[in-house]
PDB file of C-alpha atoms in Angstrom:
ATOM      1  CA  MET A   1      -0.009  -0.187  -0.045  1.00 39.00           C
ATOM      2  CA  MET A   2       1.517   3.242  -1.201  1.00 49.00           C
ATOM      3  CA  GLU A   3       0.815   6.506   0.867  1.00 56.00           C
ATOM      4  CA  THR A   4       1.243   9.967  -0.846  1.00 53.00           C
ATOM      5  CA  GLY A   5       0.479  13.523  -0.156  1.00 50.00           C
ATOM      6  CA  GLN A   6       1.450  13.490   3.581  1.00 54.00           C
ATOM      7  CA  THR A   7       1.557  16.990   5.099  1.00 51.00           C
ATOM      8  CA  ASN A   8       4.479  18.536   6.988  1.00 46.00           C
ATOM      9  CA  GLN A   9       2.728  17.967  10.176  1.00 48.00           C
ATOM     10  CA  GLU A  10       2.141  14.311   9.591  1.00 57.00           C
ATOM     11  CA  ILE A  11       5.873  13.919   8.879  1.00 61.00           C
ATOM     12  CA  ARG A  12       6.601  14.524  12.638  1.00 75.00           C
ATOM     13  CA  LYS A  13      10.271  14.573  12.946  1.00 93.00           C
ATOM     14  CA  VAL A  14      12.748  15.732  10.098  1.00 98.00           C
ATOM     15  CA  VAL A  15      16.658  15.685   9.735  1.00 99.00           C
ATOM     16  CA  ASP A  16      18.235  17.711   6.890  1.00 99.00           C
ATOM     17  CA  VAL A  17      21.531  16.077   6.269  1.00 99.00           C
ATOM     18  CA  HIS A  18      22.821  18.619   3.527  1.00 99.00           C
ATOM     19  CA  LEU A  19      22.849  22.510   4.125  1.00 99.00           C
ATOM     20  CA  HIS A  20      25.085  25.289   3.704  1.00 98.00           C
ATOM     21  CA  ILE A  21      25.722  28.413   5.895  1.00 98.00           C
ATOM     22  CA  ASN A  22      27.403  30.738   3.214  1.00 97.00           C
ATOM     23  CA  PHE A  23      25.332  33.699   4.473  1.00 98.00           C
ATOM     24  CA  GLU A  24      28.167  36.166   3.540  1.00 96.00           C
ATOM     25  CA  ARG A  25      28.209  35.125  -0.229  1.00 96.00           C
ATOM     26  CA  PRO A  26      26.627  37.268  -2.631  1.00 97.00           C
ATOM     27  CA  HIS A  27      25.985  34.538  -4.992  1.00 95.00           C
ATOM     28  CA  SER A  28      24.270  32.488  -2.452  1.00 96.00           C
ATOM     29  CA  GLN A  29      22.175  35.468  -1.396  1.00 98.00           C
ATOM     30  CA  GLU A  30      21.229  35.669  -4.909  1.00 96.00           C
ATOM     31  CA  ILE A  31      20.078  32.177  -5.301  1.00 96.00           C
ATOM     32  CA  ALA A  32      18.207  32.479  -1.911  1.00 96.00           C
ATOM     33  CA  LYS A  33      16.206  35.540  -2.983  1.00 96.00           C
ATOM     34  CA  LYS A  34      15.280  33.741  -6.332  1.00 95.00           C
ATOM     35  CA  ALA A  35      14.064  30.753  -4.140  1.00 95.00           C
ATOM     36  CA  GLY A  36      12.027  33.026  -1.770  1.00 95.00           C
ATOM     37  CA  ILE A  37      14.343  32.281   1.031  1.00 97.00           C
ATOM     38  CA  THR A  38      15.569  34.625   3.700  1.00 97.00           C
ATOM     39  CA  TYR A  39      19.086  33.615   3.958  1.00 98.00           C
ATOM     40  CA  THR A  40      20.221  34.696   7.260  1.00 98.00           C
ATOM     41  CA  PRO A  41      20.835  32.511  10.555  1.00 98.00           C
ATOM     42  CA  ASP A  42      17.573  33.577  12.033  1.00 98.00           C
ATOM     43  CA  GLY A  43      15.890  32.728   8.603  1.00 98.00           C
ATOM     44  CA  LEU A  44      17.348  29.293   8.564  1.00 99.00           C
ATOM     45  CA  LEU A  45      16.206  28.565  12.178  1.00 98.00           C
ATOM     46  CA  ALA A  46      12.717  29.874  11.311  1.00 98.00           C
ATOM     47  CA  ASP A  47      12.582  27.902   8.051  1.00 98.00           C
ATOM     48  CA  MET A  48      13.547  24.629   9.964  1.00 98.00           C
ATOM     49  CA  ASP A  49      10.987  25.295  12.845  1.00 97.00           C
ATOM     50  CA  ALA A  50       8.180  26.117  10.518  1.00 96.00           C
ATOM     51  CA  SER A  51       8.870  22.627   9.057  1.00 96.00           C
ATOM     52  CA  ASN A  52       9.738  20.782  12.140  1.00 96.00           C
ATOM     53  CA  VAL A  53      13.345  20.097  11.210  1.00 98.00           C
ATOM     54  CA  ARG A  54      14.854  19.159  14.455  1.00 98.00           C
ATOM     55  CA  LYS A  55      18.421  18.700  13.209  1.00 98.00           C
ATOM     56  CA  ALA A  56      20.623  19.603  10.123  1.00 99.00           C
ATOM     57  CA  LEU A  57      23.921  18.577   8.974  1.00 99.00           C
ATOM     58  CA  ILE A  58      26.071  21.627   7.812  1.00 99.00           C
ATOM     59  CA  MET A  59      28.389  21.041   4.795  1.00 99.00           C
ATOM     60  CA  SER A  60      31.898  22.595   5.178  1.00 98.00           C
ATOM     61  CA  VAL A  61      34.370  23.115   2.364  1.00 96.00           C
ATOM     62  CA  PRO A  62      38.207  22.695   3.338  1.00 97.00           C
ATOM     63  CA  GLY A  63      39.082  25.567   5.838  1.00 95.00           C
ATOM     64  CA  GLN A  64      35.499  26.173   6.733  1.00 97.00           C
ATOM     65  CA  THR A  65      34.947  23.486   9.594  1.00 98.00           C
ATOM     66  CA  LYS A  66      35.742  25.984  12.340  1.00 98.00           C
ATOM     67  CA  THR A  67      33.236  28.380  11.267  1.00 98.00           C
ATOM     68  CA  SER A  68      30.764  25.772  10.806  1.00 98.00           C
ATOM     69  CA  TYR A  69      31.446  24.130  14.401  1.00 98.00           C
ATOM     70  CA  GLU A  70      31.165  27.689  15.827  1.00 98.00           C
ATOM     71  CA  PHE A  71      27.797  28.350  14.131  1.00 98.00           C
ATOM     72  CA  ALA A  72      26.486  24.927  15.628  1.00 98.00           C
ATOM     73  CA  GLN A  73      27.700  25.942  18.905  1.00 98.00           C
ATOM     74  CA  ARG A  74      25.607  29.278  19.061  1.00 98.00           C
ATOM     75  CA  HIS A  75      22.726  27.121  18.487  1.00 98.00           C
ATOM     76  CA  PRO A  76      22.918  24.087  20.547  1.00 97.00           C
ATOM     77  CA  GLY A  77      21.059  20.823  19.634  1.00 96.00           C
ATOM     78  CA  ARG A  78      19.929  21.861  16.182  1.00 98.00           C
ATOM     79  CA  PHE A  79      23.048  21.289  14.126  1.00 99.00           C
ATOM     80  CA  TRP A  80      25.921  18.521  13.410  1.00 99.00           C
ATOM     81  CA  VAL A  81      28.744  19.541  11.491  1.00 99.00           C
ATOM     82  CA  CYS A  82      30.296  17.843   8.392  1.00 99.00           C
ATOM     83  CA  GLY A  83      34.014  18.874   8.160  1.00 99.00           C
ATOM     84  CA  SER A  84      36.264  19.123   5.176  1.00 98.00           C
ATOM     85  CA  ALA A  85      39.824  18.915   4.303  1.00 98.00           C
ATOM     86  CA  ASP A  86      41.723  18.914   0.797  1.00 97.00           C
ATOM     87  CA  PRO A  87      43.279  15.496   0.236  1.00 98.00           C
ATOM     88  CA  LYS A  88      45.728  17.234  -2.363  1.00 96.00           C
ATOM     89  CA  ASN A  89      47.064  19.447   0.219  1.00 96.00           C
ATOM     90  CA  LEU A  90      47.034  17.239   3.328  1.00 96.00           C
ATOM     91  CA  THR A  91      49.969  18.326   5.579  1.00 97.00           C
ATOM     92  CA  ALA A  92      50.481  16.527   9.193  1.00 97.00           C
ATOM     93  CA  ASP A  93      49.042  19.431  10.703  1.00 97.00           C
ATOM     94  CA  VAL A  94      45.891  19.467   8.760  1.00 97.00           C
ATOM     95  CA  LEU A  95      45.518  15.581   9.300  1.00 98.00           C
ATOM     96  CA  LYS A  96      46.168  16.253  12.851  1.00 98.00           C
ATOM     97  CA  SER A  97      43.411  18.974  13.163  1.00 98.00           C
ATOM     98  CA  VAL A  98      40.819  16.578  11.209  1.00 99.00           C
ATOM     99  CA  GLU A  99      41.745  13.882  13.998  1.00 99.00           C
ATOM    100  CA  ALA A 100      41.193  16.328  16.836  1.00 99.00           C
ATOM    101  CA  ASP A 101      37.804  17.383  15.409  1.00 99.00           C
ATOM    102  CA  MET A 102      36.743  13.612  15.128  1.00 99.00           C
ATOM    103  CA  ALA A 103      38.037  12.841  18.585  1.00 99.00           C
ATOM    104  CA  GLU A 104      36.439  15.701  20.206  1.00 98.00           C
ATOM    105  CA  ASP A 105      33.143  15.251  18.450  1.00 98.00           C
ATOM    106  CA  ARG A 106      33.396  18.418  16.546  1.00 98.00           C
ATOM    107  CA  ILE A 107      32.356  16.848  13.318  1.00 99.00           C
ATOM    108  CA  ARG A 108      30.127  13.836  12.385  1.00 99.00           C
ATOM    109  CA  ALA A 109      31.197  13.425   8.906  1.00 99.00           C
ATOM    110  CA  LEU A 110      33.945  14.514   6.463  1.00 99.00           C
ATOM    111  CA  LYS A 111      33.161  15.888   2.913  1.00 99.00           C
ATOM    112  CA  PHE A 112      34.999  15.298  -0.341  1.00 99.00           C
ATOM    113  CA  TYR A 113      34.554  17.493  -3.424  1.00 98.00           C
ATOM    114  CA  ILE A 114      35.861  14.938  -6.039  1.00 98.00           C
ATOM    115  CA  GLY A 115      34.299  16.638  -9.159  1.00 97.00           C
ATOM    116  CA  TYR A 116      35.412  20.077  -8.245  1.00 97.00           C
ATOM    117  CA  GLN A 117      38.815  19.278  -6.919  1.00 96.00           C
ATOM    118  CA  HIS A 118      39.595  16.728  -9.796  1.00 98.00           C
ATOM    119  CA  TYR A 119      40.489  13.387  -8.053  1.00 98.00           C
ATOM    120  CA  TYR A 120      38.900   9.983  -7.790  1.00 98.00           C
ATOM    121  CA  PRO A 121      37.332   8.573  -4.358  1.00 99.00           C
ATOM    122  CA  ASP A 122      40.164   5.954  -4.300  1.00 98.00           C
ATOM    123  CA  ASP A 123      42.886   8.465  -4.826  1.00 98.00           C
ATOM    124  CA  GLU A 124      46.001   7.464  -2.510  1.00 98.00           C
ATOM    125  CA  ASP A 125      45.953  10.899  -1.018  1.00 98.00           C
ATOM    126  CA  CYS A 126      42.397  10.316   0.363  1.00 99.00           C
ATOM    127  CA  VAL A 127      43.571   7.132   2.379  1.00 99.00           C
ATOM    128  CA  PRO A 128      44.844   8.728   5.635  1.00 99.00           C
ATOM    129  CA  LEU A 129      41.559  10.559   5.756  1.00 99.00           C
ATOM    130  CA  TYR A 130      39.549   7.432   5.331  1.00 99.00           C
ATOM    131  CA  GLN A 131      41.569   5.519   7.966  1.00 99.00           C
ATOM    132  CA  LEU A 132      40.595   8.339  10.345  1.00 99.00           C
ATOM    133  CA  ALA A 133      36.895   7.898   9.394  1.00 99.00           C
ATOM    134  CA  ILE A 134      36.989   4.179  10.030  1.00 99.00           C
ATOM    135  CA  LYS A 135      38.917   4.525  13.296  1.00 99.00           C
ATOM    136  CA  TYR A 136      36.267   7.115  14.735  1.00 99.00           C
ATOM    137  CA  GLY A 137      33.203   5.405  12.917  1.00 98.00           C
ATOM    138  CA  LEU A 138      32.318   8.459  11.061  1.00 99.00           C
ATOM    139  CA  PRO A 139      31.017   8.598   7.350  1.00 99.00           C
ATOM    140  CA  VAL A 140      32.585  10.212   4.605  1.00 99.00           C
ATOM    141  CA  ILE A 141      30.430  12.234   2.072  1.00 99.00           C
ATOM    142  CA  PHE A 142      31.150  12.748  -1.466  1.00 99.00           C
ATOM    143  CA  HIS A 143      29.564  15.231  -3.821  1.00 98.00           C
ATOM    144  CA  THR A 144      28.402  13.009  -6.813  1.00 99.00           C
ATOM    145  CA  GLY A 145      26.729  13.900 -10.107  1.00 98.00           C
ATOM    146  CA  ASP A 146      26.192  17.266 -11.647  1.00 97.00           C
ATOM    147  CA  CYS A 147      28.636  20.100 -10.775  1.00 96.00           C
ATOM    148  CA  VAL A 148      27.666  23.836 -11.238  1.00 91.00           C
ATOM    149  CA  SER A 149      31.157  25.051 -11.995  1.00 93.00           C
ATOM    150  CA  PRO A 150      32.166  24.613 -15.638  1.00 93.00           C
ATOM    151  CA  MET A 151      35.754  24.002 -14.195  1.00 94.00           C
ATOM    152  CA  ALA A 152      34.749  20.736 -12.344  1.00 93.00           C
ATOM    153  CA  ARG A 153      35.080  17.474 -14.177  1.00 96.00           C
ATOM    154  CA  LEU A 154      32.246  14.944 -14.193  1.00 97.00           C
ATOM    155  CA  ARG A 155      34.150  11.951 -14.744  1.00 97.00           C
ATOM    156  CA  TYR A 156      35.472  12.205 -11.211  1.00 98.00           C
ATOM    157  CA  SER A 157      31.971  12.889  -9.550  1.00 98.00           C
ATOM    158  CA  HIS A 158      30.210   9.893 -11.520  1.00 99.00           C
ATOM    159  CA  PRO A 159      28.412   7.788  -8.896  1.00 99.00           C
ATOM    160  CA  LEU A 160      30.131   4.766 -10.410  1.00 98.00           C
ATOM    161  CA  THR A 161      33.470   6.097  -9.004  1.00 98.00           C
ATOM    162  CA  ILE A 162      32.338   5.177  -5.479  1.00 99.00           C
ATOM    163  CA  ASP A 163      31.977   1.349  -6.228  1.00 99.00           C
ATOM    164  CA  ASP A 164      35.767   1.004  -6.354  1.00 98.00           C
ATOM    165  CA  LEU A 165      36.169   2.762  -2.945  1.00 99.00           C
ATOM    166  CA  ALA A 166      33.432   0.737  -1.340  1.00 99.00           C
ATOM    167  CA  PHE A 167      34.804  -2.485  -2.370  1.00 99.00           C
ATOM    168  CA  ARG A 168      38.431  -1.518  -1.048  1.00 98.00           C
ATOM    169  CA  PHE A 169      37.194  -0.176   2.270  1.00 99.00           C
ATOM    170  CA  PRO A 170      34.457  -2.161   3.295  1.00 98.00           C
ATOM    171  CA  ASP A 171      34.308  -0.627   6.832  1.00 99.00           C
ATOM    172  CA  LEU A 172      34.032   2.858   5.544  1.00 99.00           C
ATOM    173  CA  LYS A 173      30.618   4.512   5.759  1.00 99.00           C
ATOM    174  CA  ILE A 174      30.027   6.249   2.443  1.00 99.00           C
ATOM    175  CA  VAL A 175      27.288   8.878   1.492  1.00 99.00           C
ATOM    176  CA  MET A 176      26.687   9.860  -2.116  1.00 99.00           C
ATOM    177  CA  ALA A 177      25.480  13.566  -1.891  1.00 99.00           C
ATOM    178  CA  HIS A 178      22.726  14.123  -4.264  1.00 99.00           C
ATOM    179  CA  ILE A 179      22.378  10.503  -5.167  1.00 99.00           C
ATOM    180  CA  GLY A 180      24.527  11.058  -8.213  1.00 98.00           C
ATOM    181  CA  ASN A 181      21.986  13.023  -9.915  1.00 97.00           C
ATOM    182  CA  PRO A 182      21.349  12.859 -13.018  1.00 97.00           C
ATOM    183  CA  TRP A 183      22.776   9.273 -12.813  1.00 98.00           C
ATOM    184  CA  ILE A 184      20.396   8.281 -10.042  1.00 98.00           C
ATOM    185  CA  TRP A 185      19.933   4.789 -11.456  1.00 98.00           C
ATOM    186  CA  ASP A 186      23.607   3.984 -11.389  1.00 98.00           C
ATOM    187  CA  ALA A 187      23.908   5.346  -7.852  1.00 99.00           C
ATOM    188  CA  ALA A 188      21.164   3.036  -7.060  1.00 99.00           C
ATOM    189  CA  GLU A 189      23.090   0.028  -8.180  1.00 99.00           C
ATOM    190  CA  VAL A 190      26.307   1.184  -6.185  1.00 99.00           C
ATOM    191  CA  ILE A 191      23.768   1.314  -3.229  1.00 99.00           C
ATOM    192  CA  TYR A 192      22.409  -2.089  -3.917  1.00 99.00           C
ATOM    193  CA  LYS A 193      25.285  -3.732  -4.459  1.00 99.00           C
ATOM    194  CA  ASN A 194      27.563  -2.128  -1.477  1.00 99.00           C
ATOM    195  CA  GLU A 195      26.178  -2.455   2.068  1.00 98.00           C
ATOM    196  CA  ASN A 196      28.420   0.490   3.264  1.00 99.00           C
ATOM    197  CA  VAL A 197      26.965   2.940   0.696  1.00 99.00           C
ATOM    198  CA  CYS A 198      24.004   5.335   1.177  1.00 99.00           C
ATOM    199  CA  ALA A 199      22.697   8.529  -0.396  1.00 99.00           C
ATOM    200  CA  ASP A 200      21.216  11.931   0.287  1.00 99.00           C
ATOM    201  CA  LEU A 201      18.461  13.257  -1.713  1.00 99.00           C
ATOM    202  CA  SER A 202      19.714  16.972  -1.755  1.00 98.00           C
ATOM    203  CA  GLY A 203      19.909  19.236  -4.703  1.00 97.00           C
ATOM    204  CA  LEU A 204      17.751  17.111  -6.774  1.00 97.00           C
ATOM    205  CA  ILE A 205      15.234  20.140  -7.117  1.00 96.00           C
ATOM    206  CA  THR A 206      15.252  23.764  -6.365  1.00 95.00           C
ATOM    207  CA  GLY A 207      13.099  26.700  -5.462  1.00 91.00           C
ATOM    208  CA  LEU A 208      14.391  28.557  -8.477  1.00 91.00           C
ATOM    209  CA  PRO A 209      12.181  29.595 -11.403  1.00 90.00           C
ATOM    210  CA  ALA A 210      13.034  27.383 -14.331  1.00 91.00           C
ATOM    211  CA  GLU A 211      11.269  26.185 -17.685  1.00 94.00           C
ATOM    212  CA  TYR A 212       9.571  23.157 -17.530  1.00 96.00           C
ATOM    213  CA  LYS A 213      10.039  23.155 -13.758  1.00 95.00           C
ATOM    214  CA  GLU A 214       7.170  20.989 -12.976  1.00 96.00           C
ATOM    215  CA  GLU A 215       7.981  18.418 -15.678  1.00 97.00           C
ATOM    216  CA  TYR A 216      11.371  18.182 -14.432  1.00 97.00           C
ATOM    217  CA  ARG A 217      10.442  17.508 -10.871  1.00 97.00           C
ATOM    218  CA  GLU A 218       8.023  14.735 -12.156  1.00 97.00           C
ATOM    219  CA  TRP A 219      10.959  13.190 -13.660  1.00 97.00           C
ATOM    220  CA  VAL A 220      12.923  13.564 -10.488  1.00 98.00           C
ATOM    221  CA  ARG A 221      10.199  11.948  -8.420  1.00 98.00           C
ATOM    222  CA  ARG A 222       9.932   8.964 -10.703  1.00 98.00           C
ATOM    223  CA  GLN A 223      13.655   8.378 -10.744  1.00 98.00           C
ATOM    224  CA  VAL A 224      13.968   8.548  -6.960  1.00 98.00           C
ATOM    225  CA  GLN A 225      10.925   6.371  -6.781  1.00 98.00           C
ATOM    226  CA  ASP A 226      12.511   3.759  -9.138  1.00 98.00           C
ATOM    227  CA  ALA A 227      15.495   3.876  -7.085  1.00 98.00           C
ATOM    228  CA  ILE A 228      13.842   3.024  -3.882  1.00 98.00           C
ATOM    229  CA  TYR A 229      11.700   0.414  -5.547  1.00 98.00           C
ATOM    230  CA  TYR A 230      15.049  -1.024  -6.747  1.00 98.00           C
ATOM    231  CA  CYS A 231      17.482  -0.858  -3.793  1.00 97.00           C
ATOM    232  CA  GLY A 232      15.123   0.179  -0.855  1.00 97.00           C
ATOM    233  CA  ALA A 233      14.629   3.304   1.255  1.00 98.00           C
ATOM    234  CA  ASP A 234      16.933   2.168   4.208  1.00 97.00           C
ATOM    235  CA  ASN A 235      19.876   3.841   2.762  1.00 97.00           C
ATOM    236  CA  MET A 236      18.371   7.192   1.639  1.00 98.00           C
ATOM    237  CA  MET A 237      18.253  10.526   3.496  1.00 99.00           C
ATOM    238  CA  PHE A 238      16.414  13.733   3.325  1.00 99.00           C
ATOM    239  CA  GLY A 239      18.425  16.789   2.318  1.00 99.00           C
ATOM    240  CA  THR A 240      17.771  20.231   0.841  1.00 98.00           C
ATOM    241  CA  ASP A 241      21.087  21.704  -0.327  1.00 98.00           C
ATOM    242  CA  TYR A 242      19.629  24.837   1.480  1.00 98.00           C
ATOM    243  CA  CYS A 243      19.481  27.639   0.269  1.00 97.00           C
ATOM    244  CA  LEU A 244      18.582  25.973  -2.916  1.00 96.00           C
ATOM    245  CA  ILE A 245      14.961  25.211  -1.743  1.00 97.00           C
ATOM    246  CA  SER A 246      12.987  25.875   1.605  1.00 97.00           C
ATOM    247  CA  HIS A 247      12.391  22.989   3.642  1.00 98.00           C
ATOM    248  CA  ALA A 248       8.761  23.288   3.530  1.00 97.00           C
ATOM    249  CA  GLU A 249       8.973  23.030  -0.349  1.00 97.00           C
ATOM    250  CA  ALA A 250      11.520  20.078  -0.394  1.00 97.00           C
ATOM    251  CA  ILE A 251       9.564  18.168   2.445  1.00 97.00           C
ATOM    252  CA  ASP A 252       6.273  18.615   0.390  1.00 96.00           C
ATOM    253  CA  PHE A 253       8.106  17.400  -2.753  1.00 97.00           C
ATOM    254  CA  PHE A 254       9.439  14.133  -1.299  1.00 97.00           C
ATOM    255  CA  SER A 255       6.362  13.534   0.978  1.00 95.00           C
ATOM    256  CA  HIS A 256       4.479  12.715  -2.513  1.00 95.00           C
ATOM    257  CA  LEU A 257       6.751   9.783  -3.165  1.00 97.00           C
ATOM    258  CA  ARG A 258       4.677   6.710  -3.941  1.00 97.00           C
ATOM    259  CA  ILE A 259       6.101   4.780  -0.998  1.00 97.00           C
ATOM    260  CA  LYS A 260       5.176   3.454   2.178  1.00 96.00           C
ATOM    261  CA  ARG A 261       4.922   5.680   5.430  1.00 95.00           C
ATOM    262  CA  GLU A 262       7.506   3.633   6.966  1.00 96.00           C
ATOM    263  CA  ASP A 263      10.009   4.324   4.162  1.00 97.00           C
ATOM    264  CA  LEU A 264       9.263   8.061   4.382  1.00 97.00           C
ATOM    265  CA  GLU A 265       9.983   8.152   8.007  1.00 96.00           C
ATOM    266  CA  LYS A 266      13.288   6.345   7.283  1.00 97.00           C
ATOM    267  CA  ILE A 267      14.108   8.889   4.444  1.00 98.00           C
ATOM    268  CA  PHE A 268      12.983  11.940   6.689  1.00 98.00           C
ATOM    269  CA  SER A 269      14.815  11.256   9.973  1.00 98.00           C
ATOM    270  CA  ARG A 270      15.504   7.444  11.013  1.00 97.00           C
ATOM    271  CA  THR A 271      18.507   6.471   8.845  1.00 98.00           C
ATOM    272  CA  ALA A 272      20.125  10.026   9.448  1.00 98.00           C
ATOM    273  CA  LEU A 273      19.874   9.545  13.138  1.00 98.00           C
ATOM    274  CA  LYS A 274      21.614   5.920  12.841  1.00 98.00           C
ATOM    275  CA  LEU A 275      24.315   7.377  10.525  1.00 98.00           C
ATOM    276  CA  PHE A 276      25.180  10.513  12.343  1.00 98.00           C
ATOM    277  CA  GLY A 277      23.321  10.714  15.636  1.00 96.00           C
ATOM    278  CA  LYS A 278      25.513   8.591  18.161  1.00 94.00           C
ATOM    279  CA  GLY A 279      22.531   7.749  20.103  1.00 92.00           C
ATOM    280  CA  GLU A 280      20.839  11.052  20.078  1.00 91.00           C
ATOM    281  CA  THR A 281      17.068  11.476  19.566  1.00 89.00           C
ATOM    282  CA  ILE A 282      15.029  14.144  18.166  1.00 89.00           C
TER     283      ILE A 282
END
């Protein structure tokens, strides 16, 4: 029995596993304005509260982890932090700093921007970071699929590149951000094959005006549904890629997936709590 059209109130608890706090960037503010979002710390919290988003994972870029952590500290109980380091500039001091962040519970995951920084997930330069993630039981997150910069290289960010890494490091918890969009079907196979791989559903739709917006959203909905029918909902998590879309709009979109309510609850919160929560409840 499929259940569709559930309201935000019916989805009692939500975790957003993918948002950004680039409030000072003019380009981000421009995007937020087009999406109808007040992109400020207070605006973010109000947006989360209005949709019962209890927790969110802040994505960092290399050099931004401290800023993300300080923001999370100013809002206790609302945010986890995903740190980041550039494996191509991995000094002993950087590695020591990453380990300290893990050991002292300042971060709950580590982000890799493979397409933007031009390396494959199984690049040897990444191995010291993976070893730390395994040691502390933290997931690693990869930007997979489409990249917004023309300077990015899609061959690195294709979701099939994750398969070799998952095979080589079976104890490494791996998240494919954006479920490899537009190669969602390939990402679904990587999830199906590898028990240590999951995905977030962020960035698939935006609140921005676009030609064929509704037609594209219907295409995405079918792709995500088919992926769930193929590999299950246990390894998929809700995300917005905020400020690309408001929480209310994103929740409404995914609430209309033709899947069981139990699977929606996994996507909206349960799987994220298992992966990032360290026993926390919301």
